[in-house]
Tab-separated table of C-alpha atoms and ligand atoms in Angstrom:
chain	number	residue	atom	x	y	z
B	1	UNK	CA	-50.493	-8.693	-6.405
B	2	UNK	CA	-53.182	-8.427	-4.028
B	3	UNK	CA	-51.397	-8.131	-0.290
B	4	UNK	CA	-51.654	-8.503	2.653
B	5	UNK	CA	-52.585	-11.767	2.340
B	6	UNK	CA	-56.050	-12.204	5.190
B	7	UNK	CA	-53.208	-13.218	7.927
B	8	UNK	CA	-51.746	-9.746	7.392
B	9	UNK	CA	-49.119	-11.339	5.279
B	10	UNK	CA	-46.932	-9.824	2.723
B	11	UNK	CA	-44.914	-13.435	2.376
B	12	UNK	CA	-42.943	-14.238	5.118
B	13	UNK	CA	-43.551	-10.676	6.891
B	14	UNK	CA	-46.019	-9.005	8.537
B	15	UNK	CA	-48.302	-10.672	10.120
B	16	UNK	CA	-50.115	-9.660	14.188
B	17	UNK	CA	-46.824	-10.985	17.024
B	18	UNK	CA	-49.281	-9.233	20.061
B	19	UNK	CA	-50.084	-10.132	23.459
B	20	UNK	CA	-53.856	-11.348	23.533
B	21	UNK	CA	-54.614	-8.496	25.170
B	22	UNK	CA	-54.343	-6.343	22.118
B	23	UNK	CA	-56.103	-8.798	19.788
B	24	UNK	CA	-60.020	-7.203	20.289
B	25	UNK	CA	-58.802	-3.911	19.469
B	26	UNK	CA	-57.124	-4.934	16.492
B	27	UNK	CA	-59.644	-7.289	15.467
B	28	UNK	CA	-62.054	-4.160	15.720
B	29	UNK	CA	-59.377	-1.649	13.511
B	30	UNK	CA	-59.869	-4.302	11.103
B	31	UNK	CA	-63.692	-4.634	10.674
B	32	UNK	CA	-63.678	-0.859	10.295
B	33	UNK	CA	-61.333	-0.718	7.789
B	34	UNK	CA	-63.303	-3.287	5.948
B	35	UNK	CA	-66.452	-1.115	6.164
B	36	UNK	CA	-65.564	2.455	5.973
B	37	UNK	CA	-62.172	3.166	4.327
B	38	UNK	CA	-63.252	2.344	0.603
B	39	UNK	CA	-66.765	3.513	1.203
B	40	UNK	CA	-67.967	6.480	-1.346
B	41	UNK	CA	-68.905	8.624	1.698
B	42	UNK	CA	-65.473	7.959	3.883
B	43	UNK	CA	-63.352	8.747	0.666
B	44	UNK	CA	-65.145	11.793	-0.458
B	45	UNK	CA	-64.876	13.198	3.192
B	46	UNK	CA	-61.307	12.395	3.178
B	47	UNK	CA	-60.142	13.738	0.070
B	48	UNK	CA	-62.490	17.080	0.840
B	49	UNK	CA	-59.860	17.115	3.785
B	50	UNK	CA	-57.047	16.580	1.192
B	51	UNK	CA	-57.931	18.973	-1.218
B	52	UNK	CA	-58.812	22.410	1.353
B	53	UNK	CA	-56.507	21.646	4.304
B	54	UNK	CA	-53.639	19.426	3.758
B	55	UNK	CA	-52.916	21.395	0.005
B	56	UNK	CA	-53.693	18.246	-2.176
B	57	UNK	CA	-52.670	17.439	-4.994
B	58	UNK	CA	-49.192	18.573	-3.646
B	59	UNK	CA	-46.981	19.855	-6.769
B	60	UNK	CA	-44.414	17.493	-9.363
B	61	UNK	CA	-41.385	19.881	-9.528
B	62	UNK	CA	-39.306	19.414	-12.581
B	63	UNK	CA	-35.538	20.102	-11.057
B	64	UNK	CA	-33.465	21.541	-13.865
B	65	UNK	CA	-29.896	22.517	-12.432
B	66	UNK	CA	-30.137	18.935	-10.134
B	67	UNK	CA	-30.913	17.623	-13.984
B	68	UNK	CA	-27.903	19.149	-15.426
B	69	UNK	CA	-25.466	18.522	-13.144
B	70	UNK	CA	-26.570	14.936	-12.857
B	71	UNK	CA	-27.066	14.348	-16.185
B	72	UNK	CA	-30.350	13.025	-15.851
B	73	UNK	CA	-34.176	14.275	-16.219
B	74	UNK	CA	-35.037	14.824	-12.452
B	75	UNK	CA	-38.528	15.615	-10.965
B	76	UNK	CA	-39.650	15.892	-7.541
B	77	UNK	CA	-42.821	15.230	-5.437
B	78	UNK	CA	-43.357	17.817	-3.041
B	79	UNK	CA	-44.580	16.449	0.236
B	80	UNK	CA	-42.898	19.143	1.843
B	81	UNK	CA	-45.569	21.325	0.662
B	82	UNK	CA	-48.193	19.460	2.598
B	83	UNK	CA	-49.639	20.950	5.616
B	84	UNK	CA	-47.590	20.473	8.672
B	85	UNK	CA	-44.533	20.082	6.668
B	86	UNK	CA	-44.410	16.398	5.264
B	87	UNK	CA	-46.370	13.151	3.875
B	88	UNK	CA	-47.479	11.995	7.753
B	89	UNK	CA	-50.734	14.339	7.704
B	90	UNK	CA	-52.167	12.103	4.846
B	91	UNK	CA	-51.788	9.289	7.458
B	92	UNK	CA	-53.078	11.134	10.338
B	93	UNK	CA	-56.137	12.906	8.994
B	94	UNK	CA	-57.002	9.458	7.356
B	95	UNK	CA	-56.423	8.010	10.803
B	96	UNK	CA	-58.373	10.522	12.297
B	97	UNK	CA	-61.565	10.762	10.310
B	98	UNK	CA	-61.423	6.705	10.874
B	99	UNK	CA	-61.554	7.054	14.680
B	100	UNK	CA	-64.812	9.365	14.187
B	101	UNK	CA	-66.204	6.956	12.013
B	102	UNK	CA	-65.499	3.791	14.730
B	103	UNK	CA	-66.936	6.354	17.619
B	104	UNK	CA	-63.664	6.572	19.414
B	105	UNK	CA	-63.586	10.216	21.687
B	106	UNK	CA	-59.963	10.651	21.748
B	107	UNK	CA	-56.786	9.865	19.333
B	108	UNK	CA	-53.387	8.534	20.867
B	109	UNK	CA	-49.986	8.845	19.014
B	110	UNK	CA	-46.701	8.138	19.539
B	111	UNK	CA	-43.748	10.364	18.031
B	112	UNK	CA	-40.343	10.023	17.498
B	113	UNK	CA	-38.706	13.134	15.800
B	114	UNK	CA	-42.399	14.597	16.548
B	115	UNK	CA	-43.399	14.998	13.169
B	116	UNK	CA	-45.939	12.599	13.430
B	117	UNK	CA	-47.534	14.002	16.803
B	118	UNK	CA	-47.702	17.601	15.185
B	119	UNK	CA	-49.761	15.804	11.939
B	120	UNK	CA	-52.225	13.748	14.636
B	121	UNK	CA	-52.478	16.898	16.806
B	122	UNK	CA	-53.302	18.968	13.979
B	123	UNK	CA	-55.970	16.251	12.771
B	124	UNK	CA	-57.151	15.569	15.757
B	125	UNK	CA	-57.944	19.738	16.431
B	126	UNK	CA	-59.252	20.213	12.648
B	127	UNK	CA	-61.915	17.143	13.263
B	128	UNK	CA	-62.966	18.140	17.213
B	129	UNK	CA	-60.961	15.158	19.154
B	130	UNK	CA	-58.632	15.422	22.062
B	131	UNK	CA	-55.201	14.389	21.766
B	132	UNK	CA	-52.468	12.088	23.669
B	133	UNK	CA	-48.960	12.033	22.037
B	134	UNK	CA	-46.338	9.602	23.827
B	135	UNK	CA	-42.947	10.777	23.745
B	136	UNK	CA	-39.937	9.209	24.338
B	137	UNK	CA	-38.466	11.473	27.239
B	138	UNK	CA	-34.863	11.554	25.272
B	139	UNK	CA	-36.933	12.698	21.871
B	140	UNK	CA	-38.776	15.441	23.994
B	141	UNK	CA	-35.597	17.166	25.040
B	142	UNK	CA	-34.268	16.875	22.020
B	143	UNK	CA	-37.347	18.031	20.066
B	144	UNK	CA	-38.643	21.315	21.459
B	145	UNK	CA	-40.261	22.882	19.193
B	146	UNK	CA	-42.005	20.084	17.838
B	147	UNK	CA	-43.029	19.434	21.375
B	148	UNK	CA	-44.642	23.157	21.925
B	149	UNK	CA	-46.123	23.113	18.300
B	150	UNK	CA	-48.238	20.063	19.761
B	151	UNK	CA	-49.314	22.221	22.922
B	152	UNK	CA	-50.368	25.023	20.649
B	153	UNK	CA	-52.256	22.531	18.476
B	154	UNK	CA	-54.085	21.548	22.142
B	155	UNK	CA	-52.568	18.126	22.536
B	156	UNK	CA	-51.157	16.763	25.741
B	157	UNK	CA	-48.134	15.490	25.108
B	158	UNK	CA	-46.807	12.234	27.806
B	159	UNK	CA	-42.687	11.517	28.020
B	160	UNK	CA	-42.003	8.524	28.479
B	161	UNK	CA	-39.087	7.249	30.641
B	162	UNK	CA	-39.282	3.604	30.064
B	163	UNK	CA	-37.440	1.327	27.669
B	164	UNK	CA	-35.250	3.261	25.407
B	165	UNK	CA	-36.892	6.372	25.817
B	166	UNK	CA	-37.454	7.107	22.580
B	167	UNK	CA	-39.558	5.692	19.762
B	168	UNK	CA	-39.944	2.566	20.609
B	169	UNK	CA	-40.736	3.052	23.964
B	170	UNK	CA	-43.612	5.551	22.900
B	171	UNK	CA	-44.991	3.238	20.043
B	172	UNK	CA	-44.923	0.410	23.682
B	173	UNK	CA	-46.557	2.992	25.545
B	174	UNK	CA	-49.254	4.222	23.316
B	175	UNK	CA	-50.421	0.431	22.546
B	176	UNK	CA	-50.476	-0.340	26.484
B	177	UNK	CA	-52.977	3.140	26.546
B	178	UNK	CA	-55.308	1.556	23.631
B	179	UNK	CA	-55.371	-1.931	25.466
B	180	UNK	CA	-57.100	-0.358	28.492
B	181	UNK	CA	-59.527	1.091	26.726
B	182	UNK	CA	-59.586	-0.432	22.473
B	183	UNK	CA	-63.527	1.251	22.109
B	184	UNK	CA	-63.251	4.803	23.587
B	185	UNK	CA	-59.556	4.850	22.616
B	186	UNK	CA	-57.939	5.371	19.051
B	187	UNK	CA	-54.468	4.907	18.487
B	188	UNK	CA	-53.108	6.649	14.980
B	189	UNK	CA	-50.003	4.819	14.126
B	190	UNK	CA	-47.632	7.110	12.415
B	191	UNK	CA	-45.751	4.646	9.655
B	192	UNK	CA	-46.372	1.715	7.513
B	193	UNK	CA	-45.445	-1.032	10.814
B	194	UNK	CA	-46.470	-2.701	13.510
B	195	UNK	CA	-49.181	-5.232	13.673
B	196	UNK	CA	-52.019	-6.130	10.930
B	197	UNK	CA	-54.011	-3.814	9.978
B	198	UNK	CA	-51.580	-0.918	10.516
B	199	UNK	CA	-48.861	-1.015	7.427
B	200	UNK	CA	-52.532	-1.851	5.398
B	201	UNK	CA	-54.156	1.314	6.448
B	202	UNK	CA	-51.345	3.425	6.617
B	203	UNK	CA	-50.547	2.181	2.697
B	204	UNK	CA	-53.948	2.741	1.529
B	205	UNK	CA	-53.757	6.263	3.326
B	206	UNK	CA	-50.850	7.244	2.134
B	207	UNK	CA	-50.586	5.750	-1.314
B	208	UNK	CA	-52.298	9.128	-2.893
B	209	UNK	CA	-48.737	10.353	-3.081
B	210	UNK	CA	-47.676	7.766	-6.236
B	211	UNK	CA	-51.497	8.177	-8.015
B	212	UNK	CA	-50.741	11.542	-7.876
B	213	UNK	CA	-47.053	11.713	-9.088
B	214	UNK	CA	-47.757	9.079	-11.679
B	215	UNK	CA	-50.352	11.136	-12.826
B	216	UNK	CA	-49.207	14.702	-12.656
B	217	UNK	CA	-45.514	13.172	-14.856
B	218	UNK	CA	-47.244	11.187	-17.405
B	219	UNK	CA	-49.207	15.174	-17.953
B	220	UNK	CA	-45.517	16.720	-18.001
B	221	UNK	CA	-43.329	14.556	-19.775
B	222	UNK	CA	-45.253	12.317	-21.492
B	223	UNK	CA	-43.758	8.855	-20.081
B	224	UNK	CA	-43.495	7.215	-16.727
B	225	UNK	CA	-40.309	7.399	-15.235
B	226	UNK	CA	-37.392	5.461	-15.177
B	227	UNK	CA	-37.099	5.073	-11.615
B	228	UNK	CA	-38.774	6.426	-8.473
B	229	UNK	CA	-36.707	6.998	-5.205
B	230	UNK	CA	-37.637	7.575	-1.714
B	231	UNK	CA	-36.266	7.641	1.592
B	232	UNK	CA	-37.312	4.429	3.771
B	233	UNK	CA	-37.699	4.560	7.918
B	234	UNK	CA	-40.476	2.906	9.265
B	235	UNK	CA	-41.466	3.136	5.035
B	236	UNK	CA	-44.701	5.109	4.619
B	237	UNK	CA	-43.785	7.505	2.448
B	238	UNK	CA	-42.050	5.481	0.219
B	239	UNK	CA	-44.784	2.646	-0.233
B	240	UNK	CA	-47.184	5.375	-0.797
B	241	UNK	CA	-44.904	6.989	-3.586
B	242	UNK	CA	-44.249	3.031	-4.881
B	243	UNK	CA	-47.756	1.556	-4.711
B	244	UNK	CA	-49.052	3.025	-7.877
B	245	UNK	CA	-45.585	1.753	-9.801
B	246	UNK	CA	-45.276	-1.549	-8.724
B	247	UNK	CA	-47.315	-3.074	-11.647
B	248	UNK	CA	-45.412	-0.682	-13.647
B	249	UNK	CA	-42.425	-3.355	-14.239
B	250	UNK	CA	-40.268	-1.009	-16.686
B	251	UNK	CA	-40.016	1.432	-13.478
B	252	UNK	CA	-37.024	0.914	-10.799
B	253	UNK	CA	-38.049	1.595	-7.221
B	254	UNK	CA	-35.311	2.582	-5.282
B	255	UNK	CA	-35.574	3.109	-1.183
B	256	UNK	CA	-32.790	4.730	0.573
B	257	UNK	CA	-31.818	3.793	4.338
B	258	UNK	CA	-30.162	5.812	7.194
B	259	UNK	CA	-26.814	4.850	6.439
B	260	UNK	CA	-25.520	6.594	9.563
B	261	UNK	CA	-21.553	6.453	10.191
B	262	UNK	CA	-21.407	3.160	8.883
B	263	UNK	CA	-22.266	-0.560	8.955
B	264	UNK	CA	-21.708	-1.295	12.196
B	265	UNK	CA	-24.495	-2.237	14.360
B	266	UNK	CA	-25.690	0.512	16.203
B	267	UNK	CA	-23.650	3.103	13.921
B	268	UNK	CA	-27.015	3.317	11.251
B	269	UNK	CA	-30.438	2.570	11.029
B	270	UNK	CA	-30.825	0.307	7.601
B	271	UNK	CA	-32.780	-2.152	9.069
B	272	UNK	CA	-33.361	-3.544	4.975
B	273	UNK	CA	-29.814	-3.121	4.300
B	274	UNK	CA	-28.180	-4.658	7.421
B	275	UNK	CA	-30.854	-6.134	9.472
B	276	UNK	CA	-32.088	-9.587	9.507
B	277	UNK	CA	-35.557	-10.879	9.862
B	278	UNK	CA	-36.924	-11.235	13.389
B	279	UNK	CA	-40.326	-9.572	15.172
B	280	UNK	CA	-40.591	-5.743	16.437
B	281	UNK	CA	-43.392	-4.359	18.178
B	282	UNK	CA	-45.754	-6.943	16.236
B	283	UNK	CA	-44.672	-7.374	13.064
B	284	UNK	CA	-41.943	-9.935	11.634
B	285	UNK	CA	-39.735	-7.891	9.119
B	286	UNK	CA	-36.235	-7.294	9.103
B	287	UNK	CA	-34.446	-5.367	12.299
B	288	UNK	CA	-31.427	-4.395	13.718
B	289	UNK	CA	-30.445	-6.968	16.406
B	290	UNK	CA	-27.819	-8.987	18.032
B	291	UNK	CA	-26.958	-12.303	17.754
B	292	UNK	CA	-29.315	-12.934	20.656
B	293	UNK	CA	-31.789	-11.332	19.173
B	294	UNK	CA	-31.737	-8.107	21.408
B	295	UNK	CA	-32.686	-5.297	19.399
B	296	UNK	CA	-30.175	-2.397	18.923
B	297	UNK	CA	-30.462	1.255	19.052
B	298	UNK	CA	-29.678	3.069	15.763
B	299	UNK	CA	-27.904	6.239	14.803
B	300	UNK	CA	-29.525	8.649	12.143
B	301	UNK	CA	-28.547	11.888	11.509
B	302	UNK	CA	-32.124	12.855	10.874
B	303	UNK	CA	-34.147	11.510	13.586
B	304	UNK	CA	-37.457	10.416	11.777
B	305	UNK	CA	-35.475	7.230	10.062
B	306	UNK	CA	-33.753	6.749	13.325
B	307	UNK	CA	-35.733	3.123	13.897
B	308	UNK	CA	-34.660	-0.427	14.465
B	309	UNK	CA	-37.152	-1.973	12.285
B	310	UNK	CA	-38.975	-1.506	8.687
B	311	UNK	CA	-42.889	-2.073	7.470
B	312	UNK	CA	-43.202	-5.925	6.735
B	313	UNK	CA	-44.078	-4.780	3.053
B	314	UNK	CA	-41.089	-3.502	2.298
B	315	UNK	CA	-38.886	-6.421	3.368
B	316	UNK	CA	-41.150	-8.225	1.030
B	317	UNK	CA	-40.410	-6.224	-1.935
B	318	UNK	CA	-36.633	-6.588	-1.353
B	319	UNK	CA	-37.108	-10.087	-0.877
B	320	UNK	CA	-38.968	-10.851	-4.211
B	321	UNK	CA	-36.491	-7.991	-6.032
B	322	UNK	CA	-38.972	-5.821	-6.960
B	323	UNK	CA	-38.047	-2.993	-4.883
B	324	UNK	CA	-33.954	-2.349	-4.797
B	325	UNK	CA	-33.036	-1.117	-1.222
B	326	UNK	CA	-29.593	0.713	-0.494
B	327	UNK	CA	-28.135	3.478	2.254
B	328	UNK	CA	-26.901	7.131	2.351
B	329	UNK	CA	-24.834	7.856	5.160
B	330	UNK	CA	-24.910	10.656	7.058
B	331	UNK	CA	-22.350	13.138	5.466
B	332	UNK	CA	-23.460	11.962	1.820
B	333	UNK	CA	-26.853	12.741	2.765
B	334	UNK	CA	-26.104	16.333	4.116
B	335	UNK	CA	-23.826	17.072	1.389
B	336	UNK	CA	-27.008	15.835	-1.068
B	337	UNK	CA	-29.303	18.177	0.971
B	338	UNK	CA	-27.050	20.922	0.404
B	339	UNK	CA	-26.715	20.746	-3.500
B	340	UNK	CA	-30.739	20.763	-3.077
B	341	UNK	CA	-31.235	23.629	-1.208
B	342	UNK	CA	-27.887	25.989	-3.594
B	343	UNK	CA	-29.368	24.693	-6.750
B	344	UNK	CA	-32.851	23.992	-6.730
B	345	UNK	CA	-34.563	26.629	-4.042
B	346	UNK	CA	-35.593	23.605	-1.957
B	347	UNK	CA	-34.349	22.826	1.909
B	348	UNK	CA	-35.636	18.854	1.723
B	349	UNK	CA	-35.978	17.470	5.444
B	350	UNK	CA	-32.602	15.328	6.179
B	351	UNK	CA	-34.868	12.030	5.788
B	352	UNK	CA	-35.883	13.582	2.157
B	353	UNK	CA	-32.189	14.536	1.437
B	354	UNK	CA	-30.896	10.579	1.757
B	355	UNK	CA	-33.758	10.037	-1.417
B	356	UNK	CA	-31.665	12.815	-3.050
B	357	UNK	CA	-28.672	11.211	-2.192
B	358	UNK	CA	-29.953	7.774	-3.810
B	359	UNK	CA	-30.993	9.501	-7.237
B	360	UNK	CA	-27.997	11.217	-7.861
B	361	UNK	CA	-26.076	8.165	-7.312
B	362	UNK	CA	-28.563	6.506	-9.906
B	363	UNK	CA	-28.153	9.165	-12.073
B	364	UNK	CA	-23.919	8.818	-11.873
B	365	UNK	CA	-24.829	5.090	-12.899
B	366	UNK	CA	-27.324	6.041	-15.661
B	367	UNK	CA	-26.880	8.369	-17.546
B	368	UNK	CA	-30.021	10.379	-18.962
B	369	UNK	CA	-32.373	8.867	-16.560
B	370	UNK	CA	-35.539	9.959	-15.951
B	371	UNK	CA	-36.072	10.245	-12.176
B	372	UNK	CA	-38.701	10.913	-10.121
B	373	UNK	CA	-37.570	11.440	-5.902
B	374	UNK	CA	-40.177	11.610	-3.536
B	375	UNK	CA	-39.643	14.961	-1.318
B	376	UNK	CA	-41.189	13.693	1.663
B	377	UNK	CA	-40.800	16.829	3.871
B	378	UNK	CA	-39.122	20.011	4.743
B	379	UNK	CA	-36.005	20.882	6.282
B	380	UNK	CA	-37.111	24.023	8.417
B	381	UNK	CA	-37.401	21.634	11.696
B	382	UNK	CA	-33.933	20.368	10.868
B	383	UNK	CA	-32.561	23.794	11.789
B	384	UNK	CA	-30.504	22.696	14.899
B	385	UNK	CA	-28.685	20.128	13.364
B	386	UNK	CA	-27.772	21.732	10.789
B	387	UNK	CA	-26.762	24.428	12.513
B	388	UNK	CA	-24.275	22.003	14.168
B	389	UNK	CA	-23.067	20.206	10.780
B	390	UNK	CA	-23.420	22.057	7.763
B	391	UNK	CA	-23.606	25.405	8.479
B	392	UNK	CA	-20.333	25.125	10.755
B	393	UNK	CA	-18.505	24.110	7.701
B	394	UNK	CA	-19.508	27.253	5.476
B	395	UNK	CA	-18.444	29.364	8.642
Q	1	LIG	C1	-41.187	10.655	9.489
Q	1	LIG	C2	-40.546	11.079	8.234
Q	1	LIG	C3	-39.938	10.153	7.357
Q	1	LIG	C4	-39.812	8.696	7.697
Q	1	LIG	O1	-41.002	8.008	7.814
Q	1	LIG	P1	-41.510	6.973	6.726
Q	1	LIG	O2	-42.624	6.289	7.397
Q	1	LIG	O3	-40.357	6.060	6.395
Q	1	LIG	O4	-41.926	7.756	5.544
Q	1	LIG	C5	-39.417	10.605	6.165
Q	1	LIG	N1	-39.451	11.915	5.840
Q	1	LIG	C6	-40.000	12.833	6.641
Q	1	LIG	C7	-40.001	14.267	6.218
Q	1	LIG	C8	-40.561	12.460	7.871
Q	1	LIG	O5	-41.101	13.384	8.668
């Protein structure tokens, strides 16, 4: 299973839906890609970076009260232990030390919960390049912190009042920025989407997450697990936990959408579950969208799965069955987050908490299971909101 396919295919999906305009600059991603992300000295740079910044390998934590009340064998991978907080700094220290490599002088990034802008500004400070992070103007009010955690980390950060004002007007915003200048200019895109090369690179970046789990459970228990779950927005994390399973055909992968209030469109953001295929900021995958093909705005709970569309890779995998793809909504997923932090020590990030969500409902199903849930972040950001939801109730 060697994909993308040299269209950028995975299938149907994927694929490069730009304006010409943007066609040179991803022609030249591509040709460095080709010649410096596998190379010996590239890879030993980055996983030098890996190792004594980031806090690679990040730990496999066996969970033993989630095990007994479940009634399963539960282990988690602890990208909340990361640097910054989450999985995105693999991505954007990858991204970064690519840019040098190309000869670009300064990084752009767009960010939607801001998770993603504090990973590029922190790369971007680390490796001596000057930062742009687009902003939807809606997420930057909403965001705060993240937004003066970039200004201490010395990027600018641009709101942007277009469009919908939030992530997909930034991810529009920072492409139109790389257009005007594709040599001087590089633009770190924070998931596994948009156009060919991006949900490659970002795959390959962040697929040390499964090579390590993989490894670090076959040490502890002996046996591969038998299924892996993770929580799926734009689908990085996830297809880096899944990549080093997927020949593993005795293993069920299980991604978990933003189930929201419900499945109405508008009321979540399972693009997989409830979408249907069409083409989003360059890719053709599955998104939420009317019947005329307008796309819709979504409703998380935990903004950084709050997205209308999904990487073209996964809607591959659900197509061909090798990946099974369902929702949490938004109460099961706080309530799942809670039982994590009581029980286990752990406050996951919301997105994290719908993966937890998505186990124990495995678990329910299977009893005995061996299951391994990718913790993709922490919850410390997600201190407002739950300040609003969860901690009113245990007033
Ligand atoms: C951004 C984010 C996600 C969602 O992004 P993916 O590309 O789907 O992984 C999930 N978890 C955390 C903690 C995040 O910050």
């Amino acid at each position: 299973m060697d994909l993308p396919d040299i269209k950028g295919r995975y299938g149907a999906f994927g694929g490069r839906y730009v304006p010409e305009t943007l066609v040179p600059a991803l022609d030249r991603l591509q040709a460095g890609i080709e010649r410096y992300l596998h190379d010996a000295d590239f890879q030993a740079e980055f996983i030098n970076e890996l190792r004594t910044w980031v806090g690679r390998p990040t730990a496999l934590s066996h969970a033993p009260t989630l095990s007994k009340r479940w009634g399963a064998d539960v282990y988690l991978k602890r990208e909340d232990l990361a640097h910054t907080g989450a999985h995105k700094i693999n991505n954007a220290v990858g991204q970064t030390l690519l840019a040098k490599r190309l000869g670009a002088k300064r990084i752009i990034a767009e960010t939607g919960a801001g998770q993603h802008g504090v990973a590029s500004a922190a790369a971007a400070a680390r490796l001596g390049m000057p930062c742009v992070v687009y902003m939807g103007a809606v997420d930057v009010e909403r965001q705060a912190p993240n937004v003066d955690r970039m200004k201490l980390l010395g990027a600018t950060v641009v709101p942007v009042t277009g469009g919908d004002k939030t992530l997909r007007a930034a991810i529009d915003e920072a492409l139109r920025d790389w257009v005007s200048d594709p040599d001087g200019t590089y633009y770190s895109l924070g998931s596994a989407v948009g156009p060919h090369p991006y949900p490659y690179l970002v795959r390959e970046l962040q697929s040390v997450i499964g090579r390590e789990a993989r490894e670090q459970l076959l040490a502890s228990s002996g046996r591969l697990p038998d299924v892996v779950v993770a929580c799926v927005g734009g689908g990085s994390n996830a297809i880096g936990l899944f990549h080093a399973f997927l020949s593993d055909l005795a293993v069920k992968l299980l991604g978990v959408e933003a189930g929201g209030r419900g499945a109405g469109l508008g009321d979540n953001a399972a693009s997989l579950t409830f979408g249907t295929p069409g083409v989003l900021q360059g890719s053709y995958t599955l998104i939420l969208q009317d019947t005329f093909g307008q796309v819709r705005e979504t409703h998380s709970v935990s903004a950084g799965l709050d997205y209308s569309g999904v990487g073209p890779e996964h809607a591959y995998l659900m197509k061909t069955g090798r990946v099974a793809y369902e929702s949490a909504t938004d109460s099961e997923t706080l309530d799942a987050l809670a039982e994590c932090a009581k029980y286990e020590g752990i406050l996951p990030a919301i997105e994290s908490a719908h993966a937890f969500f998505g186990a124990r409902r495995f678990a329910r199903k299977n009893p005995g299971a061996q299951i391994l849930i990718g913790c993709s972040g922490r919850g410390d950001k997600d201190m407002p909101i739950l300040q609003h939801t969860l901690l009113r109730e245990m007033r």
